[in-house]
mmCIF file of C-alpha atoms in Angstrom:
data_model
loop_
_atom_site.group_PDB
_atom_site.id
_atom_site.type_symbol
_atom_site.label_atom_id
_atom_site.label_comp_id
_atom_site.label_asym_id
_atom_site.label_seq_id
_atom_site.Cartn_x
_atom_site.Cartn_y
_atom_site.Cartn_z
ATOM 1 C CA MET A 221 85.418 14.501 15.914
ATOM 2 C CA PRO A 222 84.471 17.885 17.031
ATOM 3 C CA VAL A 223 85.210 19.066 20.756
ATOM 4 C CA CYS A 224 82.088 20.292 23.216
ATOM 5 C CA GLU A 225 83.433 24.360 23.237
ATOM 6 C CA ARG A 226 82.173 24.814 26.853
ATOM 7 C CA CYS A 227 82.676 21.237 29.162
ATOM 8 C CA GLY A 228 85.140 19.361 25.859
ATOM 9 C CA THR A 229 83.204 16.801 25.682
ATOM 10 C CA GLN A 230 84.567 15.203 22.203
ATOM 11 C CA TRP A 231 81.308 14.115 20.462
ATOM 12 C CA THR A 232 80.739 10.907 18.822
ATOM 13 C CA TRP A 233 80.246 9.844 15.416
ATOM 14 C CA LYS A 234 76.524 9.651 15.929
ATOM 15 C CA GLN A 235 75.936 12.641 17.649
ATOM 16 C CA SER A 236 78.199 14.551 15.334
ATOM 17 C CA ILE A 237 75.995 13.422 12.673
ATOM 18 C CA LYS A 238 72.328 13.982 14.330
ATOM 19 C CA ALA A 239 73.442 17.625 15.381
ATOM 20 C CA SER A 240 74.960 18.128 11.835
ATOM 21 C CA TRP A 241 71.139 18.002 10.363
ATOM 22 C CA LYS A 242 70.093 20.662 11.765
ATOM 23 C CA ILE A 243 69.854 23.323 9.566
ATOM 24 C CA HIS A 244 69.747 26.511 11.422
ATOM 25 C CA GLY A 245 70.336 27.090 15.303
ATOM 26 C CA PRO A 246 71.884 25.332 18.259
ATOM 27 C CA MET A 247 72.747 21.685 18.677
ATOM 28 C CA HIS A 248 72.582 20.996 21.821
ATOM 29 C CA CYS A 249 76.003 18.804 23.693
ATOM 30 C CA PRO A 250 74.701 15.532 25.089
ATOM 31 C CA ASN A 251 76.994 15.934 28.360
ATOM 32 C CA CYS A 252 76.716 19.623 29.516
ATOM 33 C CA LYS A 253 72.835 20.306 27.272
ATOM 34 C CA GLY A 254 74.486 23.523 25.810
ATOM 35 C CA SER A 255 74.348 24.667 23.020
ATOM 36 C CA GLN A 256 76.692 25.061 20.336
ATOM 37 C CA TYR A 257 77.082 26.243 16.948
ATOM 38 C CA ALA A 258 78.876 25.336 13.920
ATOM 39 C CA THR A 259 81.951 27.523 13.159
ATOM 40 C CA PRO A 260 81.437 30.016 9.874
ATOM 41 C CA LYS A 261 84.174 27.670 8.120
ATOM 42 C CA SER A 262 82.564 24.416 8.917
ATOM 43 C CA ARG A 263 79.595 25.545 7.276
ATOM 44 C CA GLN A 264 81.362 25.730 4.212
ATOM 45 C CA ARG A 265 83.018 22.927 4.526
ATOM 46 C CA MET A 266 79.359 20.571 4.520
ATOM 47 C CA THR A 267 78.143 23.208 1.982
ATOM 48 C CA LEU A 268 81.055 22.169 -0.211
ATOM 49 C CA ILE A 269 80.311 18.320 0.572
ATOM 50 C CA ASN A 270 76.287 18.819 0.491
ATOM 51 C CA TRP A 271 77.325 20.158 -3.491
ATOM 52 C CA LEU A 272 80.257 17.927 -4.361
ATOM 53 C CA ILE A 273 77.496 14.990 -3.889
ATOM 54 C CA LEU A 274 76.091 16.460 -7.718
ATOM 55 C CA LEU A 275 79.261 16.561 -8.857
ATOM 56 C CA PRO A 276 78.145 13.115 -10.915
ATOM 57 C CA LEU A 277 75.268 15.037 -12.619
ATOM 58 C CA PRO A 278 76.960 17.472 -15.283
ATOM 59 C CA PHE A 279 79.618 14.693 -16.044
ATOM 60 C CA ALA A 280 76.344 11.898 -16.567
ATOM 61 C CA VAL A 281 74.613 14.450 -19.038
ATOM 62 C CA ILE A 282 78.198 15.173 -21.025
ATOM 63 C CA LEU A 283 79.728 11.934 -21.050
ATOM 64 C CA ASP A 284 76.026 10.256 -21.539
ATOM 65 C CA PHE A 285 76.324 7.823 -18.305
ATOM 66 C CA PRO A 286 73.337 5.380 -18.294
ATOM 67 C CA LEU A 287 71.581 6.394 -15.206
ATOM 68 C CA VAL A 288 72.039 3.674 -13.195
ATOM 69 C CA TYR A 289 75.964 4.849 -13.049
ATOM 70 C CA THR A 290 75.331 8.227 -11.967
ATOM 71 C CA VAL A 291 72.789 7.315 -9.382
ATOM 72 C CA GLY A 292 75.365 4.848 -8.245
ATOM 73 C CA MET A 293 78.289 7.613 -8.188
ATOM 74 C CA MET A 294 76.427 9.645 -6.306
ATOM 75 C CA ILE A 295 75.376 6.919 -3.092
ATOM 76 C CA GLY A 296 78.473 6.709 -4.049
ATOM 77 C CA LEU A 297 79.628 10.037 -2.707
ATOM 78 C CA PHE A 298 76.756 10.668 0.211
ATOM 79 C CA ALA A 299 78.336 7.624 1.242
ATOM 80 C CA ILE A 300 81.984 9.533 1.447
ATOM 81 C CA GLY A 301 80.571 12.586 2.271
ATOM 82 C CA LEU A 302 78.297 11.263 5.210
ATOM 83 C CA SER A 303 81.275 9.985 6.980
ATOM 84 C CA LEU A 304 82.969 13.328 6.247
ATOM 85 C CA ILE A 305 80.768 15.867 7.934
ATOM 86 C CA PRO A 306 82.090 15.080 11.342
ATOM 87 C CA LYS A 307 84.870 14.877 10.642
ATOM 88 C CA PHE A 308 84.594 19.207 9.201
ATOM 89 C CA LEU A 309 82.422 19.678 11.863
ATOM 90 C CA GLN A 310 83.575 21.945 14.541
ATOM 91 C CA LEU A 311 82.089 24.391 17.139
ATOM 92 C CA THR A 312 81.596 27.371 19.246
ATOM 93 C CA SER A 313 79.401 28.881 21.841
ATOM 94 C CA GLU A 314 77.779 31.857 19.957
ATOM 95 C CA GLN A 315 76.415 31.971 17.024
ATOM 96 C CA LYS A 316 78.545 33.923 13.951
ATOM 97 C CA ALA A 317 77.968 35.516 10.473
ATOM 98 C CA LEU A 318 78.829 32.643 7.633
ATOM 99 C CA TRP A 319 79.971 35.871 5.965
#
């Protein structure tokens, strides 16, 4: 779980998920209200998780999976990705470039 770099408060799973939906700009610590940013490494990891959700699509086309199975796999991967995002989210007090 992410920890505020400013006050040291560990965020809950719910707070982490809510904050991770922000695409740009700061996330605010629920305790000290300080601005926190996702580190470049954690943003790259979260992007990778988002792309993994789409992984069943090429296999569905190549192996001719039924649509129900493909959608089911994507929903399952979405749930797994959602549960992993707070584990990969790391915070910093200053915004850093992705590359």
